Amino acid sequence: MSIKVSDYILQRLREWEVEYVFAYPGDGINGLLAAWGRAEDEPRFIQSRHEEMSAFEAVGYAKFSGKVGVCAATSGPGAIHLLNGLYDAKLDHVPVVAIVGQTNRSAMGGSYQQEVDLASLYKDVASAFCETVTVPEQLPNVLDRALRTAYAQRTVTAVIVPADVQELDYTPPTHAFKMVPSSLGSPSYAPVPAPADLARAADVINAGEKVAVLIGQGARGARPEVEELADLLGAGVAKALLGKDALPDDLPYVTGSIGLLGTRPSYEMMRDCDTLLVVGSSFPYSQFLPEFDQARAVQIDIDPFMVGLRYPFEVNLVGDAKETLKALLPQLKRKKRGSWRKKIEKDTAHWWQVMEGRAEVEADPVNPEYVVHALDALLPDDAMITADSGSAANWYARHLRLRGSMRGSLSGTLATMGPGVPYAIGAKFARPDRPALAIVGDGAMQMNGMAELITVAKYWHEWQDPRLIVAVLNNHDLNQVTWEMRAMSGAPQFLPSQSMPDVPYADFARSIGLEGVRVEEPEGVEAAWRKALGAGRPFVIDFRTDPAVPPIPPHADFDQIQATASAILKGDSDRVGMVRQGLKAKLQEILPGHRPGRRDDGDS
């Protein structure tokens, strides 16, 4: 019995063990939609509210499952809408395959309705592999290469299928000239650097006295080896944001995140070290790494195109993080647990006191740092946490201590707005037995988070653990950009671009069958978290937070804060609150536990 090309595409996806395709319908993929009906919805068609959300959900699924994420869209506008999510996947090195429709072959080149040159459009985002299927015999090779390349290179690939080709009878490639047969599977491999390179790296590391380690998501599979490394070298370990869940934050030598959203102990460790080892990270901000003439450095990365970046590394090791560290560790000499490690642990313990102090500083009406800090102790051991771009990412980076089997992610390199909620949806399909939490700003929530609550309402009944919690930091301000304008441009807040309307997010959630609550005072924060974590369905918490609480970078000092304040005192709509909250927050680094502005503990 003959089958159509569209039927074969779904069959081949099933053979690759693809369980879900995150998609939105359109006539450019009508053939595929009909095939889904014949296939009894296997793999599952997961309908978002917008194609960009389909792509984000595929990225979230891939990040939290370790499998390839697959998304699909119609020709023209549908294919265009996928792009932002696909670039998010490409820049964060996540395997995603896009299957997109195209106008009939007979109309191509005729300026037909919804005709877009998709090969050119996708040339960059799917540069590793992008192919148009024009005859059935190109399958299964095209699909297999798209999936295999996405897995092997941890990147985006695309398969373009004209609408009329979807309806053709499938004919496999024959044993003939210019036919390309194919086979299933993407074998795993774990490359290890050459022995001579490992020896050179060991010499550099052994010569150092004050070793700093920076890990990224590439170290996620090497947790035992990184812990052994830190113990052997008496080193501290900082984490790029995409590697936040690669090592537990409750280890005393883990200094936390690095960079503008990072911690003071990470900043100081990089400032003072004499040796740097980077494992599985392409952290871009070299100003937060040691001075170029300060430290000898070694990098480990599985991608040969990503080594040698960001810093003048003395040795670049191309290999799998786990296998490379296993080969390197026997060549490293144990260092005494001296003042370097003791200082790192002391600084890290002090920093968590600072974070607790900042969280308890009064704000109007609620301190966003307190909102996230209060969640830290309540997080379930198996929580999956997503954060959106903006000031929410600051509090995620600094206040949440991921531990045990907790997972977390955000848009690391593209830093695009809007993936927080769709990431959480993708995570729930990856692990429907685990709770998911999304921490988002009101800007991202209004951009697309509210619409994707409808997707949550559509599917949550299928999840073994029904908990998907969306926490909205509702400060009526596009807060990160407002602070960037102040700190980087010396410009006051520009209300026409920055002011956000107030929206009853919890009311909207309840209107579509979810649960929700609005919190307008600090006393309600912990109770709201507990209620959401105990709820039997998805939950939205609308936290009314203070936009004047500053996301102070770890290297800022009083002089910088005062300079920023004095540059904008004239004309900023929130000048008094900004200066007050900035000084309060910075004071915690000097006097942790001091509560300026609180009268109930005797402070003035």
Coordinates of C-alpha atoms in Angstrom, one line a residue:
M1 CA 0.0 0.0 0.0
S2 CA 1.5 3.4 -1.0
I3 CA 1.9 6.2 1.4
K4 CA 2.4 9.9 0.8
V5 CA 5.5 11.9 1.4
S6 CA 3.8 13.5 4.4
D7 CA 3.0 10.1 5.9
Y8 CA 6.6 9.1 5.4
I9 CA 7.9 12.2 7.1
L10 CA 5.9 11.4 10.3
Q11 CA 6.9 7.8 10.1
R12 CA 10.6 8.7 9.9
L13 CA 10.2 11.0 12.9
R14 CA 8.7 8.2 14.9
E15 CA 11.6 5.9 13.9
W16 CA 13.9 8.6 15.3
E17 CA 11.8 8.4 18.5
V18 CA 10.5 12.0 18.2
E19 CA 7.6 12.2 20.6
Y20 CA 6.4 15.8 20.0
V21 CA 6.3 18.4 17.3
F22 CA 5.6 21.9 18.5
A23 CA 3.8 23.6 15.7
Y24 CA 1.1 25.9 14.4
P25 CA -1.1 24.9 11.3
G26 CA -1.4 26.6 8.0
D27 CA -2.2 25.6 4.4
G28 CA 1.5 25.3 3.5
I29 CA 1.6 22.1 5.7
N30 CA -1.9 20.9 5.0
G31 CA -0.5 17.7 3.6
L32 CA 1.3 17.1 6.9
L33 CA -1.7 17.9 8.9
A34 CA -3.8 15.3 7.0
A35 CA -1.0 12.8 7.6
W36 CA -1.1 13.6 11.3
G37 CA -4.8 12.6 11.2
R38 CA -4.0 9.3 9.5
A39 CA -1.2 8.7 12.0
E40 CA -3.5 9.2 15.0
D41 CA -1.4 12.2 16.1
E42 CA 1.9 10.4 16.5
P43 CA 4.3 12.1 17.0
R44 CA 2.1 14.5 19.0
F45 CA 1.2 17.8 17.4
I46 CA 1.5 20.4 20.2
Q47 CA -0.3 23.5 19.2
S48 CA 1.0 26.8 20.5
R49 CA -0.5 30.3 20.0
H50 CA 2.2 31.5 17.7
E51 CA 5.0 29.9 15.6
E52 CA 7.7 31.7 17.6
M53 CA 6.3 30.0 20.7
S54 CA 6.5 26.7 18.9
A55 CA 10.2 27.3 18.3
F56 CA 10.7 28.3 22.0
E57 CA 8.9 25.3 23.2
A58 CA 11.0 23.1 21.0
V59 CA 14.1 24.7 22.5
G60 CA 12.8 24.3 26.1
Y61 CA 12.0 20.7 25.3
A62 CA 15.5 20.1 24.0
K63 CA 17.2 21.9 26.9
F64 CA 15.3 19.9 29.5
S65 CA 15.1 16.5 27.8
G66 CA 18.5 16.3 26.1
K67 CA 16.7 15.2 23.0
V68 CA 16.2 17.0 19.7
G69 CA 13.4 19.5 19.6
V70 CA 11.2 19.6 16.5
C71 CA 9.0 22.4 15.4
A72 CA 6.9 22.9 12.3
A73 CA 5.2 25.8 10.5
T74 CA 3.5 26.8 7.3
S75 CA 5.1 28.6 4.4
G76 CA 5.8 32.4 4.3
P77 CA 4.8 34.1 7.6
G78 CA 4.8 30.9 9.6
A79 CA 8.4 30.1 8.6
I80 CA 9.4 33.7 9.3
H81 CA 7.8 33.6 12.8
L82 CA 10.0 30.6 13.8
L83 CA 13.2 32.5 13.3
N84 CA 13.6 34.1 16.7
G85 CA 13.2 30.8 18.6
L86 CA 15.5 29.1 16.1
Y87 CA 18.2 31.7 16.6
D88 CA 17.8 31.2 20.3
A89 CA 18.6 27.5 19.8
K90 CA 21.5 28.1 17.5
L91 CA 23.2 30.6 19.8
D92 CA 22.7 28.4 22.9
H93 CA 23.9 25.3 21.0
V94 CA 20.6 23.3 21.3
P95 CA 19.6 20.6 18.8
V96 CA 16.4 21.8 17.0
V97 CA 14.9 20.7 13.6
A98 CA 12.4 22.9 11.8
I99 CA 10.1 21.4 9.2
V100 CA 8.4 24.2 7.2
G101 CA 6.1 24.3 4.2
Q102 CA 6.6 26.1 0.9
T103 CA 4.3 27.0 -2.0
N104 CA 3.8 24.5 -4.8
R105 CA 6.8 23.9 -7.0
S106 CA 4.9 25.2 -10.0
A107 CA 4.4 28.6 -8.3
M108 CA 8.0 29.0 -7.0
G109 CA 9.7 32.0 -8.6
G110 CA 6.3 33.5 -9.6
S111 CA 5.9 36.0 -6.8
Y112 CA 3.1 33.9 -5.5
Q113 CA 1.1 34.4 -2.3
Q114 CA 3.1 33.7 0.8
E115 CA 6.1 32.8 -1.4
V116 CA 9.4 33.5 0.5
D117 CA 12.8 32.4 -0.5
L118 CA 13.2 30.1 2.5
A119 CA 16.5 28.7 1.5
S120 CA 18.0 32.2 1.7
L121 CA 16.0 33.1 4.8
Y122 CA 17.2 30.1 6.7
K123 CA 20.8 30.1 5.3
D124 CA 22.2 31.6 8.5
V125 CA 20.1 30.1 11.2
A126 CA 20.2 26.6 9.7
S127 CA 23.7 27.0 8.2
A128 CA 24.7 23.5 9.3
F129 CA 22.0 21.9 7.2
C130 CA 19.0 23.3 5.2
E131 CA 17.5 21.5 2.3
T132 CA 14.3 21.6 0.2
V133 CA 12.6 18.3 -0.7
T134 CA 11.7 18.4 -4.4
V135 CA 11.2 14.7 -5.1
P136 CA 10.2 11.8 -2.8
E137 CA 13.5 10.0 -3.3
Q138 CA 15.3 12.7 -1.3
L139 CA 13.8 11.1 1.7
P140 CA 14.8 9.6 4.1
N141 CA 18.2 11.1 3.5
V142 CA 17.2 14.7 4.1
L143 CA 15.4 14.0 7.3
D144 CA 18.1 11.8 8.6
R145 CA 20.8 14.3 7.9
A146 CA 18.7 17.1 9.5
L147 CA 18.3 15.1 12.7
R148 CA 21.8 13.7 12.8
T149 CA 23.4 17.1 12.2
A150 CA 21.3 18.8 14.8
Y151 CA 22.3 16.2 17.4
A152 CA 26.0 16.0 16.4
Q153 CA 26.6 19.8 16.1
R154 CA 24.0 20.8 18.8
T155 CA 22.5 23.3 16.3
V156 CA 19.5 24.2 14.2
T157 CA 18.7 22.4 10.9
A158 CA 15.7 22.9 8.5
V159 CA 13.8 20.8 6.1
I160 CA 11.6 22.7 3.6
V161 CA 8.8 20.7 1.9
P162 CA 6.7 22.3 -0.8
A163 CA 2.9 21.7 -0.4
D164 CA 2.6 19.6 -3.6
V165 CA 5.5 17.4 -2.6
Q166 CA 3.8 16.6 0.6
E167 CA 0.9 15.0 -1.4
L168 CA 3.1 12.9 -3.7
D169 CA 3.3 9.1 -3.3
Y170 CA 6.4 8.2 -1.4
T171 CA 9.1 6.4 -3.4
P172 CA 12.3 5.4 -1.6
P173 CA 15.7 5.9 -3.2
T174 CA 16.8 3.1 -5.4
H175 CA 20.1 1.3 -5.9
A176 CA 21.0 3.6 -8.7
F177 CA 23.2 6.5 -9.9
K178 CA 22.6 9.8 -8.1
M179 CA 20.3 8.2 -5.5
V180 CA 21.3 8.7 -1.8
P181 CA 20.1 6.0 0.6
S182 CA 20.2 6.6 4.3
S183 CA 20.1 5.0 7.7
L184 CA 18.8 5.8 11.2
G185 CA 20.7 6.8 14.3
S186 CA 23.1 9.3 15.7
P187 CA 25.8 7.4 17.5
S188 CA 27.2 9.0 20.6
Y189 CA 30.9 9.8 20.9
A190 CA 33.1 11.4 23.5
P191 CA 36.4 12.8 21.9
V192 CA 39.4 13.1 24.1
P193 CA 42.4 15.4 23.4
A194 CA 45.8 14.0 22.4
P195 CA 48.1 12.9 25.3
A196 CA 50.6 15.7 24.5
D197 CA 48.0 18.4 24.8
L198 CA 46.7 16.9 28.1
A199 CA 50.2 16.9 29.4
R200 CA 50.7 20.6 28.5
A201 CA 47.5 21.5 30.1
A202 CA 48.5 19.7 33.3
D203 CA 51.8 21.5 33.4
V204 CA 50.0 24.9 33.3
I205 CA 47.5 24.0 36.0
N206 CA 50.1 22.4 38.3
A207 CA 52.2 25.5 38.1
G208 CA 49.5 27.7 39.6
E209 CA 48.7 28.4 43.2
K210 CA 45.3 30.2 42.9
V211 CA 43.1 28.2 40.4
A212 CA 39.8 29.5 39.3
V213 CA 37.4 27.3 37.3
L214 CA 34.6 28.5 35.1
I215 CA 32.0 26.0 33.8
G216 CA 29.2 26.3 31.4
Q217 CA 26.5 24.0 30.1
G218 CA 29.1 21.8 28.4
A219 CA 30.1 20.6 31.9
R220 CA 26.7 19.4 32.8
G221 CA 27.5 15.8 32.2
A222 CA 30.8 16.0 34.1
R223 CA 29.6 17.0 37.6
P224 CA 31.6 14.3 39.5
E225 CA 34.8 15.2 37.6
V226 CA 34.4 18.9 38.2
E227 CA 33.8 18.2 42.0
E228 CA 37.0 16.1 42.1
L229 CA 38.9 18.7 40.1
A230 CA 37.9 21.5 42.6
D231 CA 38.8 19.3 45.6
L232 CA 42.2 18.3 44.0
L233 CA 43.2 21.9 43.1
G234 CA 41.6 23.7 46.1
A235 CA 39.8 25.8 43.4
G236 CA 36.7 27.8 43.3
V237 CA 34.1 27.2 40.6
A238 CA 32.1 30.0 38.9
K239 CA 29.3 29.3 36.5
A240 CA 28.1 30.9 33.3
L241 CA 24.3 31.3 33.3
L242 CA 23.7 28.4 31.0
G243 CA 25.7 26.2 33.3
K244 CA 23.9 27.3 36.5
D245 CA 22.5 23.7 36.9
A246 CA 25.8 22.0 36.1
L247 CA 27.0 22.1 39.7
P248 CA 25.1 22.4 42.9
D249 CA 25.1 25.9 44.4
D250 CA 25.2 24.5 48.0
L251 CA 28.8 23.4 47.6
P252 CA 30.9 26.0 49.6
Y253 CA 33.4 26.7 46.8
V254 CA 30.8 27.3 44.1
T255 CA 30.8 31.1 43.8
G256 CA 27.7 31.3 41.6
S257 CA 27.1 33.1 38.3
I258 CA 29.6 35.4 36.6
G259 CA 29.3 38.6 34.6
L260 CA 26.8 41.5 34.8
L261 CA 24.3 39.2 36.4
G262 CA 26.9 37.5 38.5
T263 CA 28.1 37.5 42.1
R264 CA 30.8 39.4 43.9
P265 CA 32.8 36.3 44.9
S266 CA 32.9 35.2 41.2
Y267 CA 34.1 38.6 40.2
E268 CA 36.8 38.7 42.9
M269 CA 38.0 35.1 42.2
M270 CA 38.6 36.0 38.6
R271 CA 40.3 39.3 39.6
D272 CA 42.7 37.5 42.0
C273 CA 43.5 34.1 40.4
D274 CA 46.7 33.1 38.7
T275 CA 45.3 30.2 36.8
L276 CA 42.1 29.8 34.9
L277 CA 40.4 26.6 33.6
V278 CA 37.3 27.0 31.5
V279 CA 35.2 23.9 30.9
G280 CA 32.3 23.8 28.4
S281 CA 31.6 27.5 28.3
S282 CA 31.8 30.3 25.7
F283 CA 31.0 33.0 28.3
P284 CA 31.4 36.2 26.2
Y285 CA 32.3 39.0 28.6
S286 CA 36.1 39.0 28.8
Q287 CA 36.1 42.0 31.1
F288 CA 34.9 39.6 33.9
L289 CA 37.7 37.2 33.2
P290 CA 41.3 37.8 34.6
E291 CA 43.4 40.5 33.1
F292 CA 45.2 39.1 30.0
D293 CA 48.6 39.2 31.6
Q294 CA 47.4 37.9 35.0
A295 CA 46.6 34.3 34.6
R296 CA 47.7 31.3 32.6
A297 CA 44.7 29.6 31.1
V298 CA 43.4 26.3 29.8
Q299 CA 40.1 25.7 27.9
I300 CA 38.1 22.5 27.4
D301 CA 35.4 22.5 24.8
I302 CA 33.9 19.8 22.6
D303 CA 33.5 22.2 19.6
P304 CA 36.8 23.1 17.9
F305 CA 35.3 26.2 16.5
M306 CA 34.6 27.5 20.1
V307 CA 38.1 27.2 21.6
G308 CA 40.5 30.0 21.8
L309 CA 37.8 32.6 22.2
R310 CA 37.4 35.3 24.9
Y311 CA 40.8 34.9 26.5
P312 CA 44.4 34.2 25.4
F313 CA 44.4 30.5 26.5
E314 CA 47.8 28.8 26.6
V315 CA 46.3 25.4 26.0
N316 CA 43.1 24.6 24.1
L317 CA 41.7 21.1 24.6
V318 CA 39.1 19.9 22.2
G319 CA 37.1 17.1 23.8
D320 CA 34.1 16.0 25.7
A321 CA 34.2 17.6 29.2
K322 CA 33.7 14.4 31.2
E323 CA 36.2 12.2 29.3
T324 CA 38.7 15.0 29.0
L325 CA 38.6 15.7 32.8
K326 CA 38.9 11.9 33.5
A327 CA 42.1 11.8 31.4
L328 CA 43.4 15.0 32.9
L329 CA 42.8 14.4 36.6
P330 CA 45.5 11.7 37.1
Q331 CA 48.1 14.2 35.8
L332 CA 47.2 17.0 38.3
K333 CA 49.0 17.4 41.6
R334 CA 47.0 17.9 44.7
K335 CA 47.3 21.4 46.2
K336 CA 47.1 22.2 49.8
R337 CA 43.8 23.6 51.0
G338 CA 45.3 27.0 51.8
S339 CA 44.2 30.6 52.1
W340 CA 43.0 30.8 48.5
R341 CA 40.3 28.2 48.9
K342 CA 39.4 29.4 52.4
K343 CA 39.0 33.0 51.1
I344 CA 36.7 31.7 48.3
E345 CA 34.5 29.8 50.7
K346 CA 34.4 32.8 53.1
D347 CA 33.5 35.2 50.4
T348 CA 30.8 32.9 49.1
A349 CA 29.2 32.5 52.5
H350 CA 29.3 36.2 53.0
W351 CA 27.7 36.8 49.6
W352 CA 24.7 34.6 50.6
Q353 CA 24.4 36.8 53.7
V354 CA 24.4 39.8 51.4
M355 CA 21.7 38.3 49.2
E356 CA 19.5 37.6 52.3
G357 CA 20.1 41.2 53.4
R358 CA 19.1 42.6 50.0
A359 CA 16.0 40.5 49.9
E360 CA 14.9 41.8 53.3
V361 CA 15.3 45.5 52.4
E362 CA 12.0 47.3 52.3
A363 CA 10.7 48.3 48.9
D364 CA 7.5 49.8 47.5
P365 CA 5.4 47.7 47.4
V366 CA 7.5 44.4 47.2
N367 CA 11.2 43.8 46.8
P368 CA 11.7 41.6 43.7
E369 CA 14.8 40.2 45.3
Y370 CA 12.7 39.0 48.2
V371 CA 10.2 37.4 45.8
V372 CA 12.9 35.1 44.3
H373 CA 14.9 34.7 47.5
A374 CA 11.8 33.4 49.3
L375 CA 11.4 30.7 46.6
D376 CA 14.9 29.4 47.1
A377 CA 14.2 27.4 50.3
L378 CA 10.8 26.2 49.0
L379 CA 12.0 24.7 45.7
P380 CA 11.2 21.1 45.2
D381 CA 14.3 18.9 44.7
D382 CA 13.2 18.0 41.1
A383 CA 12.1 21.5 40.1
M384 CA 12.7 22.8 36.5
I385 CA 13.1 26.6 36.5
T386 CA 13.1 29.0 33.6
A387 CA 13.7 32.7 33.6
D388 CA 13.0 35.3 31.1
S389 CA 15.4 38.0 29.9
G390 CA 15.4 41.2 31.8
S391 CA 15.7 42.0 35.5
A392 CA 14.1 38.6 36.3
A393 CA 17.3 37.0 35.0
N394 CA 19.3 38.9 37.6
W395 CA 17.3 37.6 40.5
Y396 CA 17.3 34.0 39.0
A397 CA 21.1 34.2 38.7
R398 CA 21.8 35.5 42.1
H399 CA 19.1 34.3 44.5
L400 CA 18.3 30.7 43.5
R401 CA 20.6 28.0 44.6
L402 CA 20.1 25.0 42.3
R403 CA 20.9 21.8 44.0
G404 CA 20.4 18.0 43.6
S405 CA 18.6 17.2 40.4
M406 CA 17.1 20.7 39.8
R407 CA 17.4 22.0 36.3
G408 CA 17.3 25.6 35.1
S409 CA 17.7 27.6 31.9
L410 CA 17.1 30.8 30.1
S411 CA 18.0 32.5 26.7
G412 CA 21.7 32.7 27.4
T413 CA 23.3 34.1 24.3
L414 CA 20.5 35.6 22.3
A415 CA 19.0 36.9 25.5
T416 CA 15.7 37.4 23.8
M417 CA 12.5 38.4 25.5
G418 CA 9.7 35.9 25.8
P419 CA 11.0 32.4 26.2
G420 CA 10.3 32.0 29.9
V421 CA 6.7 30.6 29.7
P422 CA 7.2 28.6 26.5
Y423 CA 10.4 27.1 27.8
A424 CA 8.5 25.9 30.9
I425 CA 5.9 24.3 28.6
G426 CA 8.6 22.5 26.6
A427 CA 10.1 21.4 29.9
K428 CA 6.8 19.9 31.0
F429 CA 6.5 17.9 27.9
A430 CA 10.1 16.8 28.4
R431 CA 9.4 15.8 32.0
P432 CA 5.7 15.8 32.8
D433 CA 6.4 14.2 36.2
R434 CA 8.3 17.2 37.5
P435 CA 7.2 20.7 38.5
A436 CA 8.1 23.7 36.3
L437 CA 8.5 27.3 37.4
A438 CA 8.9 30.4 35.1
I439 CA 10.1 33.7 36.5
V440 CA 9.2 36.5 34.1
G441 CA 8.8 40.2 33.9
D442 CA 5.6 42.0 33.1
G443 CA 7.0 43.0 29.7
A444 CA 7.7 39.4 28.6
M445 CA 4.4 38.3 30.1
Q446 CA 2.5 40.9 28.0
M447 CA 4.6 40.1 24.9
N448 CA 3.6 36.5 24.7
G449 CA 3.4 34.8 28.1
M450 CA -0.3 35.5 28.6
A451 CA -1.2 33.9 25.3
E452 CA 0.8 30.8 26.1
L453 CA -1.2 30.4 29.3
I454 CA -3.9 29.3 26.9
T455 CA -1.5 26.6 25.7
V456 CA -0.9 25.6 29.3
A457 CA -4.7 25.4 29.9
K458 CA -5.1 23.2 26.8
Y459 CA -2.5 20.6 27.9
W460 CA -2.0 20.6 31.6
H461 CA -4.4 17.8 32.3
E462 CA -2.0 15.4 30.5
W463 CA 0.9 16.0 32.9
Q464 CA 1.5 13.6 35.8
D465 CA 2.6 16.5 37.9
P466 CA 0.2 19.4 37.0
R467 CA 2.3 22.1 38.5
L468 CA 3.5 24.8 36.2
I469 CA 3.9 28.1 38.1
V470 CA 4.4 31.4 36.4
A471 CA 5.7 34.2 38.6
V472 CA 5.2 37.7 37.1
L473 CA 7.4 40.4 38.5
N474 CA 4.9 43.2 37.8
N475 CA 6.7 46.6 38.2
H476 CA 5.0 48.5 35.4
D477 CA 8.4 49.0 33.8
L478 CA 10.7 47.4 31.1
N479 CA 13.1 47.4 34.0
Q480 CA 16.3 46.0 32.6
V481 CA 16.4 48.5 29.8
T482 CA 15.5 51.3 32.1
W483 CA 18.5 50.5 34.3
E484 CA 20.8 50.1 31.3
M485 CA 19.8 53.5 30.1
R486 CA 20.6 55.0 33.5
A487 CA 23.9 53.1 34.0
M488 CA 25.3 53.0 30.5
S489 CA 23.9 56.1 28.9
G490 CA 23.5 58.4 31.9
A491 CA 19.9 58.9 30.6
P492 CA 16.8 59.1 32.8
Q493 CA 13.9 56.7 32.3
F494 CA 12.0 57.4 29.1
L495 CA 8.4 56.7 30.1
P496 CA 6.9 56.5 26.6
S497 CA 9.1 53.5 25.9
Q498 CA 9.5 52.0 29.4
S499 CA 6.1 52.3 31.1
M500 CA 4.0 49.2 31.1
P501 CA 0.2 49.1 31.7
D502 CA -1.0 47.1 34.7
V503 CA -2.7 43.8 33.8
P504 CA -4.6 41.5 36.2
Y505 CA -2.5 38.4 35.3
A506 CA -3.9 36.2 38.0
D507 CA -7.5 37.1 37.0
F508 CA -6.7 36.2 33.4
A509 CA -5.3 32.8 34.6
R510 CA -8.5 32.1 36.6
S511 CA -10.6 33.1 33.6
I512 CA -9.2 30.2 31.5
G513 CA -9.3 27.6 34.2
L514 CA -6.0 28.0 35.9
E515 CA -5.4 29.4 39.4
G516 CA -3.8 32.6 40.4
V517 CA -3.3 35.2 43.1
R518 CA -2.0 38.8 43.3
V519 CA 0.5 39.8 45.9
E520 CA 0.9 43.4 46.9
E521 CA 2.7 43.2 50.2
P522 CA 5.8 41.3 51.5
E523 CA 3.8 39.3 54.0
G524 CA 2.0 37.5 51.2
V525 CA 5.0 36.4 49.2
E526 CA 5.9 33.1 50.9
A527 CA 2.2 32.1 51.3
A528 CA 1.7 32.6 47.6
W529 CA 4.7 30.4 46.7
R530 CA 3.4 27.7 49.1
K531 CA -0.1 27.9 47.7
A532 CA 1.2 27.6 44.1
L533 CA 3.5 24.7 44.9
G534 CA 0.6 22.9 46.6
A535 CA -1.9 23.6 43.9
G536 CA -3.4 20.8 41.8
R537 CA -3.2 22.8 38.5
P538 CA -1.0 25.5 36.9
F539 CA -0.8 28.8 38.9
V540 CA 0.0 32.4 38.1
I541 CA 1.4 34.7 40.9
D542 CA 1.2 38.4 40.1
F543 CA 3.8 40.0 42.3
R544 CA 3.6 43.8 42.5
T545 CA 7.3 44.7 42.7
D546 CA 9.3 47.9 43.0
P547 CA 11.0 49.0 39.8
A548 CA 13.5 51.1 41.9
V549 CA 15.4 48.0 43.1
P550 CA 18.6 48.1 41.1
P551 CA 20.2 45.0 39.5
I552 CA 23.7 46.2 40.7
P553 CA 26.6 44.4 38.9
P554 CA 29.1 42.7 41.2
H555 CA 31.9 45.1 40.4
A556 CA 29.9 48.3 41.2
D557 CA 31.1 50.4 44.1
F558 CA 29.6 53.4 45.9
D559 CA 31.3 55.9 43.6
Q560 CA 29.7 54.3 40.5
I561 CA 26.3 54.2 42.1
Q562 CA 26.6 57.8 43.1
A563 CA 27.9 58.8 39.7
T564 CA 24.9 57.1 38.0
A565 CA 22.5 58.7 40.4
S566 CA 23.9 62.2 40.0
A567 CA 23.8 61.8 36.2
I568 CA 20.1 61.2 36.2
L569 CA 18.7 62.9 39.2
K570 CA 17.4 65.7 37.0
G571 CA 14.5 64.3 35.0
D572 CA 14.2 60.7 36.1
S573 CA 10.7 59.8 37.0
D574 CA 11.8 57.6 39.9
R575 CA 14.9 59.4 41.0
V576 CA 14.2 59.3 44.8
G577 CA 13.3 55.6 44.9
M578 CA 16.2 54.7 42.6
V579 CA 18.9 56.3 44.8
R580 CA 17.3 55.1 48.0
Q581 CA 17.1 51.4 46.9
G582 CA 20.5 51.5 45.3
L583 CA 22.2 52.6 48.5
K584 CA 20.2 50.2 50.6
A585 CA 21.2 47.3 48.4
K586 CA 24.9 48.2 48.2
L587 CA 25.0 48.7 52.0
Q588 CA 24.3 45.0 52.4
E589 CA 27.8 44.1 51.0
I590 CA 29.4 46.1 53.9
L591 CA 26.9 45.4 56.7
P592 CA 25.0 42.2 55.8
G593 CA 21.9 42.1 58.0
H594 CA 21.6 45.8 58.3
R595 CA 18.0 46.9 57.4
P596 CA 18.0 50.5 56.4
G597 CA 14.5 52.0 56.4
R598 CA 13.0 49.4 58.8
R599 CA 11.8 50.8 62.0
D600 CA 10.8 47.5 63.6
D601 CA 14.4 46.5 64.4
G602 CA 15.7 49.8 65.7
D603 CA 17.4 50.9 62.5
S604 CA 16.8 54.4 61.2

